[in-house]
């Protein structure tokens, strides 16, 4: 490398060379600019060394590095690109030296100096050389101290620096509960600046995701109920359990985070959405129900539905789809969680509310058995059994249905006033609608969603359930159904669910309400018959018939080969007596079992074995 058209040397003799075309301008530490020709074949350390020699810098070249005008560090990976692009470069302090100086400056608490120091820190902390030196000289302790004592823009710079440091998988394993609670307090305050809340939210999210289960190479026995122990050198020692323990100390935190989903600052809404998703994904079993119940009370679903209606950026769209997938998992878990009022006080409270809302009295039937829940349409008095297929989700849906209907007691009395054959079992209808909606939105094991479109109606599951249950009861009445017609009415509701919830990412909610509340039985029945005709027409088409014949032949051949292999392998058979033989005169075989196997030669001789 040469600078300002330097000369070359051969065998110790100075030879004047033709002027070389410089490739880049390099700004020195003093602020002057020199034109230099950099050989792209050299390593960055050699380039810096040559620059120091040509500029007659007496200090060690290891104390210096090159950066471009955006302060991006020049490395061996990007050197050629910088030379080819004739990018203007700067000779600056090496990252390790810069880190040591910044650690020293963090102790200087003058506002201007500290702010400039933190501004530089948040830019360079992502660089591995800088970060390692910063950590080795106790820079993390100084940064935590600044976060604990500062506010305003200074706090914003400090939190951003911490956020960038936490992108590395090392160096911040010493963060303790005091620091986590400080971040929680910052987020909980509604007066915190947006530029403070963004990095604070990202930090909390990173701590939630730093779960021992996410550590590289961590394996846990399937029977283990506790996370694997974290190695002292790794940062994977936090997770939901540690973070939520601090969150519970600040009651306003979740409420504030949910409220920020409606922030005019899209980035703030995105960060809040990402934190909620991380908490949902990593929620531990011990705190799962408490956390989910608190989120539901804060109407987080409605906040996300409002976000869906806005013109939002791609990153936020991805966050909303992640939330949607998390709610699918939550719904599936509720559906597969058994109702047990004797063990779970919340289940007992929900059932007590439903019964109290019915305004009925307990009685005994003709056999002297308790007659209570059967009045509401259950088949038995065993609530564990009645909700076995729909779980806690079914109980929650029935409770929400009762809450949203102030005339629930009149509805129950109306059904009880009819003859037993003409009554619509309200509780059974509610559970059936839960199954139909679960089928529509594919709420099955393992509870993962693959939808790439917004599903705002799904997020309003309880409201859709109430509409569909009301529709079920109306179809029952308008069709004059009896007990044996339950399956037929269920098929009508299934058909209406598909129609009412179609294209839910673009349909307005009032159209859904109209489809469930206004359409009459004849219209719904007529459409259902047309759907059945279309299905029959489809099955009668030549390509479909050909496909059916092909599949039949393939399945027949498969079963045939399978049976032949079973016959060739043989099996033990009971030596049964002929039906024509009198039992008293028949002699019991000496060997009750006989092993029989097909002889291969019989396969070709007698096709009946096939």
PDB file of N, CA, C and O in Angstrom, residues 39 86 176 211 334 500 548 606:
ATOM      1  N   UNK A  39      -3.829  -2.099  -1.501  1.00  0.00           N
ATOM      2  CA  UNK A  39      -3.788  -3.373  -2.223  1.00  0.00           C
ATOM      3  C   UNK A  39      -4.875  -4.288  -1.663  1.00  0.00           C
ATOM      4  O   UNK A  39      -4.849  -4.651  -0.491  1.00  0.00           O
ATOM      5  N   UNK A  86     -14.464   2.681  -3.646  1.00  0.00           N
ATOM      6  CA  UNK A  86     -13.726   3.938  -3.357  1.00  0.00           C
ATOM      7  C   UNK A  86     -14.345   4.676  -2.164  1.00  0.00           C
ATOM      8  O   UNK A  86     -14.544   5.890  -2.168  1.00  0.00           O
ATOM      9  N   UNK A 176     -29.073  -9.296  37.257  1.00  0.00           N
ATOM     10  CA  UNK A 176     -29.801  -9.907  38.371  1.00  0.00           C
ATOM     11  C   UNK A 176     -31.257  -9.455  38.426  1.00  0.00           C
ATOM     12  O   UNK A 176     -31.726  -8.696  37.563  1.00  0.00           O
ATOM     13  N   UNK A 211     -34.176 -18.693  28.056  1.00  0.00           N
ATOM     14  CA  UNK A 211     -34.638 -19.799  28.891  1.00  0.00           C
ATOM     15  C   UNK A 211     -33.623 -20.929  28.835  1.00  0.00           C
ATOM     16  O   UNK A 211     -33.038 -21.183  27.776  1.00  0.00           O
ATOM     17  N   UNK A 334     -56.849 -25.020  26.295  1.00  0.00           N
ATOM     18  CA  UNK A 334     -58.076 -24.917  27.076  1.00  0.00           C
ATOM     19  C   UNK A 334     -59.051 -26.039  26.700  1.00  0.00           C
ATOM     20  O   UNK A 334     -59.736 -26.588  27.562  1.00  0.00           O
ATOM     21  N   UNK A 500     -70.860 -17.746   7.122  1.00  0.00           N
ATOM     22  CA  UNK A 500     -70.740 -16.515   7.907  1.00  0.00           C
ATOM     23  C   UNK A 500     -69.291 -16.119   8.149  1.00  0.00           C
ATOM     24  O   UNK A 500     -68.977 -14.919   8.225  1.00  0.00           O
ATOM     25  N   UNK A 548     -61.396 -42.414  -8.296  1.00  0.00           N
ATOM     26  CA  UNK A 548     -61.921 -43.352  -7.308  1.00  0.00           C
ATOM     27  C   UNK A 548     -61.597 -44.798  -7.702  1.00  0.00           C
ATOM     28  O   UNK A 548     -61.180 -45.601  -6.859  1.00  0.00           O
ATOM     29  N   UNK A 606     -54.100 -71.760  -6.480  1.00  0.00           N
ATOM     30  CA  UNK A 606     -55.493 -71.437  -6.140  1.00  0.00           C
ATOM     31  C   UNK A 606     -55.580 -69.954  -5.795  1.00  0.00           C
ATOM     32  O   UNK A 606     -55.165 -69.526  -4.727  1.00  0.00           O
TER      33      UNK A 606
END
